[in-house]
């Protein structure tokens, strides 16, 4: 599987996107509790989780349409490019000065990144498997899926330990 150049590129892209889309969700409760020093952080946290869920649900048809219209690669690049400066700005703004609306907007971006991670990247994996079958004459979905699943589990463990 690692001899397949498109698959290596896919893994190289999958790691940072998965990390960026999972890290905010896993760290949001700590950010609200300790960074913003909120006493009643749980109500905002669960509301934010609902915002992320609704953004994901509403973003799925939009991402599907955009991938059909412009292509998977372009949607992946533009959505990632739009989200990176927004999340990068979080490092330079003191947490106590964040208005609640900005946190909800961040939840929408996290929801869109989650959709891109699961919809676009997984459909790219299916294309890579078909590409490999075309070149080798053998179907080896299991090898690709197991390697990708192990990478996903590694990223989830990494984000949970941070």
Short mmCIF file of N, CA, C and O in Angstrom, two decimals, residues 24-162:
data_model
loop_
_atom_site.label_atom_id
_atom_site.label_comp_id
_atom_site.label_asym_id
_atom_site.label_seq_id
_atom_site.Cartn_x
_atom_site.Cartn_y
_atom_site.Cartn_z
N UNK A 24 -10.04 20.66 18.01
CA UNK A 24 -10.90 21.65 18.67
C UNK A 24 -12.06 21.04 19.46
O UNK A 24 -12.41 21.53 20.53
N UNK A 25 -12.65 19.98 18.94
CA UNK A 25 -13.77 19.36 19.64
C UNK A 25 -13.30 18.75 20.96
O UNK A 25 -13.96 18.87 21.99
N UNK A 26 -12.15 18.10 20.92
CA UNK A 26 -11.64 17.46 22.13
C UNK A 26 -11.11 18.45 23.17
O UNK A 26 -11.12 18.16 24.37
N UNK A 27 -10.65 19.59 22.74
CA UNK A 27 -10.08 20.56 23.67
C UNK A 27 -11.04 21.69 24.05
O UNK A 27 -10.69 22.53 24.88
N UNK A 28 -12.23 21.71 23.44
CA UNK A 28 -13.14 22.84 23.68
C UNK A 28 -13.57 22.94 25.14
O UNK A 28 -13.67 24.04 25.69
N UNK A 29 -13.83 21.83 25.80
CA UNK A 29 -14.26 21.92 27.20
C UNK A 29 -13.15 22.51 28.08
O UNK A 29 -13.42 23.32 28.96
N UNK A 30 -11.90 22.15 27.81
CA UNK A 30 -10.77 22.71 28.57
C UNK A 30 -10.58 24.19 28.25
O UNK A 30 -10.26 24.98 29.12
N UNK A 31 -10.78 24.53 26.99
CA UNK A 31 -10.65 25.93 26.58
C UNK A 31 -11.69 26.80 27.28
O UNK A 31 -11.38 27.88 27.78
N UNK A 32 -12.93 26.33 27.33
CA UNK A 32 -13.99 27.10 27.98
C UNK A 32 -13.78 27.18 29.49
O UNK A 32 -13.98 28.23 30.10
N UNK A 33 -13.39 26.07 30.07
CA UNK A 33 -13.26 26.01 31.53
C UNK A 33 -12.03 26.76 32.03
O UNK A 33 -12.12 27.56 32.96
N UNK A 34 -10.87 26.50 31.42
CA UNK A 34 -9.63 27.07 31.94
C UNK A 34 -9.14 28.29 31.16
O UNK A 34 -8.58 29.20 31.75
N UNK A 35 -9.32 28.28 29.84
CA UNK A 35 -8.86 29.42 29.04
C UNK A 35 -9.75 30.63 29.20
O UNK A 35 -9.28 31.75 29.44
N UNK A 36 -11.06 30.42 29.06
CA UNK A 36 -11.99 31.54 29.19
C UNK A 36 -12.45 31.73 30.63
O UNK A 36 -13.19 32.66 30.91
N UNK A 37 -12.06 30.81 31.51
CA UNK A 37 -12.39 30.88 32.93
C UNK A 37 -13.89 31.01 33.17
O UNK A 37 -14.35 31.87 33.92
N UNK A 38 -14.65 30.14 32.51
CA UNK A 38 -16.10 30.16 32.64
C UNK A 38 -16.53 29.21 33.76
O UNK A 38 -16.06 28.08 33.83
N UNK A 39 -17.45 29.68 34.58
CA UNK A 39 -18.00 28.82 35.61
C UNK A 39 -19.04 27.87 35.02
O UNK A 39 -19.06 26.69 35.30
N UNK A 40 -19.91 28.42 34.16
CA UNK A 40 -20.98 27.63 33.55
C UNK A 40 -20.56 27.25 32.13
O UNK A 40 -21.16 27.68 31.15
N UNK A 41 -19.50 26.49 32.01
CA UNK A 41 -18.96 26.14 30.70
C UNK A 41 -19.74 25.03 30.03
O UNK A 41 -19.76 24.92 28.80
N UNK A 42 -20.43 24.19 30.79
CA UNK A 42 -21.09 23.01 30.23
C UNK A 42 -22.23 23.39 29.29
O UNK A 42 -22.40 22.77 28.23
N UNK A 43 -23.01 24.41 29.64
CA UNK A 43 -24.14 24.77 28.76
C UNK A 43 -23.63 25.31 27.43
O UNK A 43 -24.16 24.96 26.37
N UNK A 44 -22.59 26.14 27.45
CA UNK A 44 -22.01 26.64 26.20
C UNK A 44 -21.37 25.51 25.41
O UNK A 44 -21.49 25.45 24.18
N UNK A 45 -20.72 24.59 26.10
CA UNK A 45 -20.07 23.47 25.42
C UNK A 45 -21.09 22.60 24.69
O UNK A 45 -20.91 22.26 23.52
N UNK A 46 -22.18 22.24 25.34
CA UNK A 46 -23.16 21.37 24.70
C UNK A 46 -23.93 22.10 23.61
O UNK A 46 -24.31 21.50 22.60
N UNK A 47 -24.13 23.39 23.77
CA UNK A 47 -24.72 24.18 22.68
C UNK A 47 -23.77 24.22 21.49
O UNK A 47 -24.20 24.11 20.34
N UNK A 48 -22.50 24.35 21.77
CA UNK A 48 -21.49 24.36 20.70
C UNK A 48 -21.44 23.01 19.99
O UNK A 48 -21.30 22.96 18.77
N UNK A 49 -21.58 21.93 20.73
CA UNK A 49 -21.61 20.60 20.10
C UNK A 49 -22.82 20.49 19.17
O UNK A 49 -22.72 19.94 18.07
N UNK A 50 -23.95 21.05 19.57
CA UNK A 50 -25.12 21.05 18.70
C UNK A 50 -24.89 21.90 17.45
O UNK A 50 -25.31 21.54 16.36
N UNK A 51 -24.21 23.03 17.60
CA UNK A 51 -23.88 23.87 16.45
C UNK A 51 -22.98 23.10 15.48
O UNK A 51 -23.19 23.14 14.26
N UNK A 52 -22.00 22.40 16.02
CA UNK A 52 -21.10 21.60 15.18
C UNK A 52 -21.88 20.51 14.46
O UNK A 52 -21.69 20.27 13.26
N UNK A 53 -22.79 19.86 15.17
CA UNK A 53 -23.59 18.80 14.56
C UNK A 53 -24.48 19.34 13.45
O UNK A 53 -24.54 18.76 12.35
N UNK A 54 -25.17 20.45 13.70
CA UNK A 54 -26.03 21.03 12.67
C UNK A 54 -25.23 21.56 11.49
O UNK A 54 -25.65 21.44 10.34
N UNK A 55 -24.08 22.15 11.76
CA UNK A 55 -23.22 22.61 10.66
C UNK A 55 -22.75 21.43 9.82
O UNK A 55 -22.67 21.53 8.58
N UNK A 56 -22.48 20.31 10.46
CA UNK A 56 -22.08 19.11 9.72
C UNK A 56 -23.23 18.59 8.87
O UNK A 56 -23.05 18.23 7.70
N UNK A 57 -24.41 18.53 9.47
CA UNK A 57 -25.57 18.03 8.73
C UNK A 57 -25.94 18.94 7.56
O UNK A 57 -26.26 18.47 6.47
N UNK A 58 -25.93 20.24 7.80
CA UNK A 58 -26.27 21.17 6.73
C UNK A 58 -25.13 21.31 5.72
O UNK A 58 -25.38 21.63 4.55
N UNK A 59 -23.92 21.09 6.15
CA UNK A 59 -22.77 21.21 5.26
C UNK A 59 -22.56 20.01 4.35
O UNK A 59 -21.89 20.12 3.32
N UNK A 60 -23.13 18.87 4.71
CA UNK A 60 -22.91 17.67 3.90
C UNK A 60 -23.44 17.82 2.48
O UNK A 60 -22.71 17.56 1.51
N UNK A 61 -24.70 18.24 2.27
CA UNK A 61 -25.16 18.42 0.88
C UNK A 61 -24.38 19.50 0.15
O UNK A 61 -24.12 19.38 -1.05
N UNK A 62 -23.97 20.54 0.87
CA UNK A 62 -23.20 21.61 0.24
C UNK A 62 -21.84 21.09 -0.23
O UNK A 62 -21.42 21.34 -1.36
N UNK A 63 -21.16 20.35 0.63
CA UNK A 63 -19.86 19.79 0.26
C UNK A 63 -20.01 18.79 -0.88
O UNK A 63 -19.20 18.76 -1.81
N UNK A 64 -21.07 17.98 -0.84
CA UNK A 64 -21.31 17.02 -1.92
C UNK A 64 -21.51 17.74 -3.24
O UNK A 64 -20.93 17.37 -4.26
N UNK A 65 -22.32 18.81 -3.23
CA UNK A 65 -22.55 19.58 -4.45
C UNK A 65 -21.26 20.21 -4.96
O UNK A 65 -20.96 20.18 -6.16
N UNK A 66 -20.50 20.79 -4.05
CA UNK A 66 -19.25 21.44 -4.47
C UNK A 66 -18.24 20.45 -5.02
O UNK A 66 -17.51 20.77 -5.96
N UNK A 67 -18.18 19.24 -4.44
CA UNK A 67 -17.25 18.24 -4.98
C UNK A 67 -17.68 17.78 -6.36
O UNK A 67 -16.84 17.49 -7.21
N UNK A 68 -18.98 17.69 -6.60
CA UNK A 68 -19.46 17.31 -7.93
C UNK A 68 -19.23 18.43 -8.94
O UNK A 68 -18.97 18.17 -10.11
N UNK A 69 -19.32 19.66 -8.49
CA UNK A 69 -19.19 20.80 -9.40
C UNK A 69 -17.73 21.16 -9.68
O UNK A 69 -17.37 21.43 -10.81
N UNK A 70 -16.89 21.18 -8.62
CA UNK A 70 -15.51 21.66 -8.78
C UNK A 70 -14.45 20.59 -8.64
O UNK A 70 -13.31 20.80 -9.03
N UNK A 71 -14.76 19.47 -8.03
CA UNK A 71 -13.78 18.42 -7.81
C UNK A 71 -13.39 18.30 -6.35
O UNK A 71 -13.45 19.27 -5.60
N UNK A 72 -12.99 17.10 -5.98
CA UNK A 72 -12.65 16.82 -4.58
C UNK A 72 -11.41 17.58 -4.13
O UNK A 72 -11.36 18.11 -3.03
N UNK A 73 -10.42 17.60 -4.98
CA UNK A 73 -9.16 18.24 -4.61
C UNK A 73 -9.34 19.73 -4.35
O UNK A 73 -8.84 20.27 -3.37
N UNK A 74 -10.09 20.39 -5.23
CA UNK A 74 -10.30 21.82 -5.09
C UNK A 74 -11.10 22.15 -3.84
O UNK A 74 -10.78 23.10 -3.12
N UNK A 75 -12.14 21.36 -3.57
CA UNK A 75 -12.95 21.60 -2.36
C UNK A 75 -12.09 21.38 -1.12
O UNK A 75 -12.14 22.18 -0.18
N UNK A 76 -11.28 20.34 -1.12
CA UNK A 76 -10.40 20.08 0.01
C UNK A 76 -9.43 21.22 0.23
O UNK A 76 -9.23 21.70 1.36
N UNK A 77 -8.83 21.72 -0.84
CA UNK A 77 -7.87 22.82 -0.72
C UNK A 77 -8.53 24.10 -0.25
O UNK A 77 -8.01 24.77 0.65
N UNK A 78 -9.66 24.46 -0.84
CA UNK A 78 -10.28 25.74 -0.50
C UNK A 78 -10.90 25.74 0.90
O UNK A 78 -10.80 26.73 1.62
N UNK A 79 -11.54 24.65 1.29
CA UNK A 79 -12.11 24.61 2.64
C UNK A 79 -10.99 24.60 3.69
O UNK A 79 -11.06 25.31 4.69
N UNK A 80 -9.95 23.83 3.44
CA UNK A 80 -8.81 23.82 4.37
C UNK A 80 -8.13 25.18 4.42
O UNK A 80 -7.76 25.67 5.48
N UNK A 81 -7.99 25.79 3.26
CA UNK A 81 -7.37 27.12 3.20
C UNK A 81 -8.19 28.18 3.89
O UNK A 81 -7.65 29.11 4.47
N UNK A 82 -9.52 28.04 3.84
CA UNK A 82 -10.38 29.02 4.51
C UNK A 82 -10.39 28.82 6.02
O UNK A 82 -10.51 29.78 6.78
N UNK A 83 -10.25 27.59 6.47
CA UNK A 83 -10.31 27.31 7.91
C UNK A 83 -8.98 27.56 8.61
O UNK A 83 -8.97 27.92 9.79
N UNK A 84 -7.88 27.38 7.92
CA UNK A 84 -6.57 27.52 8.57
C UNK A 84 -6.31 28.90 9.16
O UNK A 84 -5.91 28.99 10.32
N UNK A 85 -6.54 29.99 8.42
CA UNK A 85 -6.29 31.30 9.05
C UNK A 85 -7.20 31.57 10.24
O UNK A 85 -6.79 32.20 11.22
N UNK A 86 -8.43 31.08 10.17
CA UNK A 86 -9.37 31.29 11.27
C UNK A 86 -8.88 30.60 12.53
O UNK A 86 -8.86 31.19 13.61
N UNK A 87 -8.45 29.34 12.43
CA UNK A 87 -7.96 28.62 13.60
C UNK A 87 -6.59 29.12 14.04
O UNK A 87 -6.26 29.09 15.22
N UNK A 88 -5.79 29.58 13.09
CA UNK A 88 -4.48 30.11 13.43
C UNK A 88 -4.62 31.38 14.28
O UNK A 88 -3.81 31.64 15.16
N UNK A 89 -5.67 32.16 14.01
CA UNK A 89 -5.91 33.38 14.78
C UNK A 89 -6.24 33.08 16.24
O UNK A 89 -6.01 33.92 17.11
N UNK A 90 -6.75 31.88 16.53
CA UNK A 90 -7.07 31.52 17.90
C UNK A 90 -5.83 31.49 18.79
O UNK A 90 -5.95 31.64 20.00
N UNK A 91 -4.66 31.30 18.22
CA UNK A 91 -3.44 31.25 19.02
C UNK A 91 -3.00 32.64 19.50
O UNK A 91 -2.25 32.75 20.45
N UNK A 92 -3.45 33.68 18.82
CA UNK A 92 -2.95 35.02 19.11
C UNK A 92 -3.94 35.91 19.84
O UNK A 92 -3.59 37.00 20.26
N UNK A 93 -5.17 35.48 19.99
CA UNK A 93 -6.18 36.27 20.69
C UNK A 93 -6.33 35.69 22.10
O UNK A 93 -6.50 34.49 22.25
N UNK A 94 -6.26 36.52 23.12
CA UNK A 94 -6.43 36.00 24.49
C UNK A 94 -7.83 35.40 24.66
O UNK A 94 -8.82 35.97 24.21
N UNK A 95 -7.93 34.25 25.30
CA UNK A 95 -9.22 33.57 25.41
C UNK A 95 -10.30 34.37 26.14
O UNK A 95 -11.47 34.28 25.79
N UNK A 96 -9.93 35.19 27.12
CA UNK A 96 -10.93 35.94 27.86
C UNK A 96 -11.61 37.00 27.00
O UNK A 96 -12.70 37.45 27.32
N UNK A 97 -10.98 37.41 25.92
CA UNK A 97 -11.55 38.46 25.07
C UNK A 97 -12.43 37.90 23.95
O UNK A 97 -12.94 38.67 23.15
N UNK A 98 -12.61 36.60 23.90
CA UNK A 98 -13.45 36.01 22.86
C UNK A 98 -14.93 36.27 23.14
O UNK A 98 -15.43 35.92 24.20
N UNK A 99 -15.65 36.85 22.20
CA UNK A 99 -17.10 36.88 22.36
C UNK A 99 -17.68 35.49 22.05
O UNK A 99 -17.08 34.69 21.34
N UNK A 100 -18.84 35.22 22.58
CA UNK A 100 -19.47 33.91 22.39
C UNK A 100 -19.77 33.65 20.93
O UNK A 100 -19.69 32.51 20.47
N UNK A 101 -20.09 34.69 20.17
CA UNK A 101 -20.42 34.51 18.75
C UNK A 101 -19.23 33.94 17.97
O UNK A 101 -19.42 33.13 17.06
N UNK A 102 -18.04 34.34 18.33
CA UNK A 102 -16.84 33.83 17.65
C UNK A 102 -16.68 32.33 17.90
O UNK A 102 -16.28 31.58 17.02
N UNK A 103 -17.03 31.91 19.10
CA UNK A 103 -16.93 30.48 19.42
C UNK A 103 -17.94 29.69 18.60
O UNK A 103 -17.64 28.60 18.11
N UNK A 104 -19.13 30.24 18.41
CA UNK A 104 -20.13 29.56 17.58
C UNK A 104 -19.70 29.52 16.11
O UNK A 104 -19.91 28.53 15.42
N UNK A 105 -19.07 30.59 15.64
CA UNK A 105 -18.54 30.59 14.27
C UNK A 105 -17.44 29.54 14.12
O UNK A 105 -17.36 28.84 13.11
N UNK A 106 -16.61 29.41 15.14
CA UNK A 106 -15.58 28.36 15.12
C UNK A 106 -16.24 26.99 15.06
O UNK A 106 -15.73 26.08 14.40
N UNK A 107 -17.36 26.81 15.75
CA UNK A 107 -18.09 25.55 15.69
C UNK A 107 -18.58 25.23 14.29
O UNK A 107 -18.56 24.08 13.87
N UNK A 108 -19.01 26.25 13.55
CA UNK A 108 -19.43 26.04 12.17
C UNK A 108 -18.24 25.59 11.32
O UNK A 108 -18.35 24.65 10.51
N UNK A 109 -17.08 26.22 11.52
CA UNK A 109 -15.89 25.81 10.77
C UNK A 109 -15.48 24.38 11.13
O UNK A 109 -15.08 23.61 10.25
N UNK A 110 -15.57 24.02 12.40
CA UNK A 110 -15.24 22.65 12.81
C UNK A 110 -16.20 21.66 12.17
O UNK A 110 -15.80 20.59 11.71
N UNK A 111 -17.48 22.01 12.11
CA UNK A 111 -18.45 21.14 11.46
C UNK A 111 -18.15 20.94 9.98
O UNK A 111 -18.24 19.83 9.46
N UNK A 112 -17.79 22.03 9.30
CA UNK A 112 -17.44 21.90 7.88
C UNK A 112 -16.17 21.08 7.68
O UNK A 112 -16.08 20.28 6.75
N UNK A 113 -15.18 21.28 8.55
CA UNK A 113 -13.96 20.47 8.44
C UNK A 113 -14.24 19.00 8.69
O UNK A 113 -13.64 18.13 8.06
N UNK A 114 -15.16 18.71 9.59
CA UNK A 114 -15.52 17.32 9.86
C UNK A 114 -16.16 16.69 8.63
O UNK A 114 -15.86 15.55 8.28
N UNK A 115 -17.04 17.43 7.97
CA UNK A 115 -17.67 16.92 6.75
C UNK A 115 -16.62 16.69 5.67
O UNK A 115 -16.62 15.65 5.00
N UNK A 116 -15.72 17.64 5.51
CA UNK A 116 -14.67 17.47 4.50
C UNK A 116 -13.81 16.27 4.83
O UNK A 116 -13.45 15.48 3.95
N UNK A 117 -13.50 16.11 6.12
CA UNK A 117 -12.65 14.99 6.51
C UNK A 117 -13.31 13.65 6.19
O UNK A 117 -12.68 12.75 5.67
N UNK A 118 -14.60 13.52 6.50
CA UNK A 118 -15.25 12.24 6.32
C UNK A 118 -15.78 12.03 4.91
O UNK A 118 -15.69 10.94 4.37
N UNK A 119 -16.34 13.05 4.29
CA UNK A 119 -16.95 12.87 2.96
C UNK A 119 -15.90 12.92 1.86
O UNK A 119 -15.78 11.99 1.06
N UNK A 120 -15.13 13.99 1.82
CA UNK A 120 -14.20 14.18 0.70
C UNK A 120 -13.02 13.22 0.80
O UNK A 120 -12.67 12.54 -0.18
N UNK A 121 -12.40 13.13 1.98
CA UNK A 121 -11.22 12.27 2.08
C UNK A 121 -11.56 10.79 1.93
O UNK A 121 -10.79 10.04 1.33
N UNK A 122 -12.70 10.36 2.45
CA UNK A 122 -13.07 8.95 2.29
C UNK A 122 -13.42 8.61 0.85
O UNK A 122 -13.14 7.51 0.37
N UNK A 123 -14.02 9.56 0.12
CA UNK A 123 -14.27 9.29 -1.29
C UNK A 123 -12.97 9.31 -2.09
O UNK A 123 -12.83 8.60 -3.10
N UNK A 124 -11.99 10.10 -1.64
CA UNK A 124 -10.68 10.06 -2.29
C UNK A 124 -10.00 8.71 -2.05
O UNK A 124 -9.32 8.19 -2.94
N UNK A 125 -10.20 8.15 -0.86
CA UNK A 125 -9.64 6.83 -0.58
C UNK A 125 -10.23 5.78 -1.51
O UNK A 125 -9.51 4.91 -2.01
N UNK A 126 -11.52 5.86 -1.78
CA UNK A 126 -12.15 4.93 -2.72
C UNK A 126 -11.55 5.09 -4.12
O UNK A 126 -11.32 4.09 -4.82
N UNK A 127 -11.28 6.31 -4.53
CA UNK A 127 -10.64 6.53 -5.84
C UNK A 127 -9.22 5.96 -5.86
O UNK A 127 -8.78 5.41 -6.88
N UNK A 128 -8.51 6.08 -4.78
CA UNK A 128 -7.15 5.55 -4.70
C UNK A 128 -7.16 4.02 -4.78
O UNK A 128 -6.32 3.41 -5.45
N UNK A 129 -8.13 3.40 -4.13
CA UNK A 129 -8.25 1.94 -4.19
C UNK A 129 -8.56 1.50 -5.62
O UNK A 129 -7.98 0.53 -6.12
N UNK A 130 -9.44 2.22 -6.30
CA UNK A 130 -9.74 1.90 -7.70
C UNK A 130 -8.52 2.11 -8.60
O UNK A 130 -8.26 1.33 -9.51
N UNK A 131 -7.75 3.16 -8.32
CA UNK A 131 -6.53 3.43 -9.07
C UNK A 131 -5.53 2.29 -8.90
O UNK A 131 -4.91 1.84 -9.87
N UNK A 132 -5.38 1.81 -7.67
CA UNK A 132 -4.46 0.71 -7.41
C UNK A 132 -4.93 -0.57 -8.10
O UNK A 132 -4.11 -1.32 -8.65
N UNK A 133 -6.23 -0.82 -8.08
CA UNK A 133 -6.76 -2.01 -8.75
C UNK A 133 -6.55 -1.93 -10.26
O UNK A 133 -6.29 -2.95 -10.91
N UNK A 134 -6.64 -0.75 -10.80
CA UNK A 134 -6.40 -0.57 -12.23
C UNK A 134 -4.95 -0.87 -12.60
O UNK A 134 -4.67 -1.50 -13.62
N UNK A 135 -4.01 -0.47 -11.74
CA UNK A 135 -2.60 -0.66 -12.05
C UNK A 135 -2.06 -2.04 -11.68
O UNK A 135 -1.16 -2.55 -12.35
N UNK A 136 -2.58 -2.63 -10.61
CA UNK A 136 -2.04 -3.93 -10.18
C UNK A 136 -2.90 -5.10 -10.62
O UNK A 136 -2.42 -6.23 -10.66
N UNK A 137 -4.16 -4.86 -10.91
CA UNK A 137 -5.05 -5.95 -11.28
C UNK A 137 -5.63 -6.69 -10.08
O UNK A 137 -6.37 -7.66 -10.24
N UNK A 138 -5.31 -6.25 -8.88
CA UNK A 138 -5.83 -6.87 -7.66
C UNK A 138 -6.56 -5.84 -6.83
O UNK A 138 -6.13 -4.70 -6.72
N UNK A 139 -7.66 -6.27 -6.22
CA UNK A 139 -8.38 -5.41 -5.29
C UNK A 139 -7.81 -5.62 -3.89
O UNK A 139 -7.74 -6.75 -3.42
N UNK A 140 -7.38 -4.56 -3.27
CA UNK A 140 -6.81 -4.68 -1.92
C UNK A 140 -7.39 -3.60 -1.02
O UNK A 140 -6.66 -2.82 -0.41
N UNK A 141 -8.73 -3.57 -0.95
CA UNK A 141 -9.39 -2.56 -0.12
C UNK A 141 -9.02 -2.71 1.35
O UNK A 141 -8.91 -1.74 2.08
N UNK A 142 -8.88 -3.97 1.78
CA UNK A 142 -8.61 -4.23 3.19
C UNK A 142 -7.32 -3.60 3.67
O UNK A 142 -7.26 -3.04 4.76
N UNK A 143 -6.29 -3.69 2.87
CA UNK A 143 -4.99 -3.13 3.26
C UNK A 143 -5.09 -1.62 3.42
O UNK A 143 -4.63 -1.05 4.42
N UNK A 144 -5.74 -0.97 2.46
CA UNK A 144 -5.87 0.48 2.52
C UNK A 144 -6.77 0.91 3.67
O UNK A 144 -6.47 1.86 4.38
N UNK A 145 -7.86 0.20 3.85
CA UNK A 145 -8.81 0.58 4.90
C UNK A 145 -8.21 0.36 6.28
O UNK A 145 -8.40 1.19 7.18
N UNK A 146 -7.50 -0.74 6.47
CA UNK A 146 -6.88 -1.00 7.78
C UNK A 146 -5.81 0.05 8.08
O UNK A 146 -5.74 0.57 9.20
N UNK A 147 -4.98 0.37 7.10
CA UNK A 147 -3.95 1.38 7.34
C UNK A 147 -4.56 2.74 7.65
O UNK A 147 -4.12 3.44 8.56
N UNK A 148 -5.62 3.10 6.92
CA UNK A 148 -6.28 4.38 7.15
C UNK A 148 -6.99 4.40 8.50
O UNK A 148 -6.98 5.40 9.21
N UNK A 149 -7.61 3.29 8.88
CA UNK A 149 -8.29 3.21 10.17
C UNK A 149 -7.29 3.29 11.32
O UNK A 149 -7.55 3.95 12.32
N UNK A 150 -6.16 2.63 11.18
CA UNK A 150 -5.13 2.71 12.21
C UNK A 150 -4.60 4.14 12.35
O UNK A 150 -4.34 4.60 13.47
N UNK A 151 -4.43 4.83 11.23
CA UNK A 151 -3.99 6.22 11.28
C UNK A 151 -5.04 7.07 11.99
O UNK A 151 -4.71 7.90 12.84
N UNK A 152 -6.32 6.84 11.67
CA UNK A 152 -7.39 7.60 12.31
C UNK A 152 -7.43 7.35 13.82
O UNK A 152 -7.59 8.27 14.60
N UNK A 153 -7.24 6.11 14.23
CA UNK A 153 -7.23 5.79 15.66
C UNK A 153 -6.02 6.43 16.35
O UNK A 153 -6.13 6.91 17.47
N UNK A 154 -4.88 6.43 15.68
CA UNK A 154 -3.69 7.07 16.23
C UNK A 154 -3.94 8.56 16.44
O UNK A 154 -3.57 9.13 17.47
N UNK A 155 -4.59 9.20 15.48
CA UNK A 155 -4.87 10.63 15.58
C UNK A 155 -5.86 10.89 16.71
O UNK A 155 -5.71 11.84 17.48
N UNK A 156 -6.88 10.04 16.85
CA UNK A 156 -7.85 10.22 17.93
C UNK A 156 -7.19 10.05 19.30
O UNK A 156 -7.47 10.81 20.23
N UNK A 157 -6.30 9.08 19.43
CA UNK A 157 -5.59 8.89 20.70
C UNK A 157 -4.70 10.11 20.96
O UNK A 157 -4.63 10.61 22.09
N UNK A 158 -4.04 10.59 19.93
CA UNK A 158 -3.17 11.76 20.08
C UNK A 158 -3.96 12.98 20.52
O UNK A 158 -3.54 13.71 21.43
N UNK A 159 -5.11 13.21 19.92
CA UNK A 159 -5.91 14.39 20.30
C UNK A 159 -6.51 14.24 21.69
O UNK A 159 -6.67 15.23 22.41
N UNK A 160 -6.85 13.02 22.09
CA UNK A 160 -7.42 12.83 23.42
C UNK A 160 -6.36 12.98 24.51
O UNK A 160 -6.67 13.40 25.62
N UNK A 161 -5.11 12.62 24.21
CA UNK A 161 -4.07 12.75 25.22
C UNK A 161 -3.59 14.18 25.38
O UNK A 161 -3.02 14.54 26.41
N UNK A 162 -3.78 14.99 24.34
CA UNK A 162 -3.38 16.40 24.47
C UNK A 162 -4.36 17.09 25.38
O UNK A 162 -4.15 17.98 26.08
#
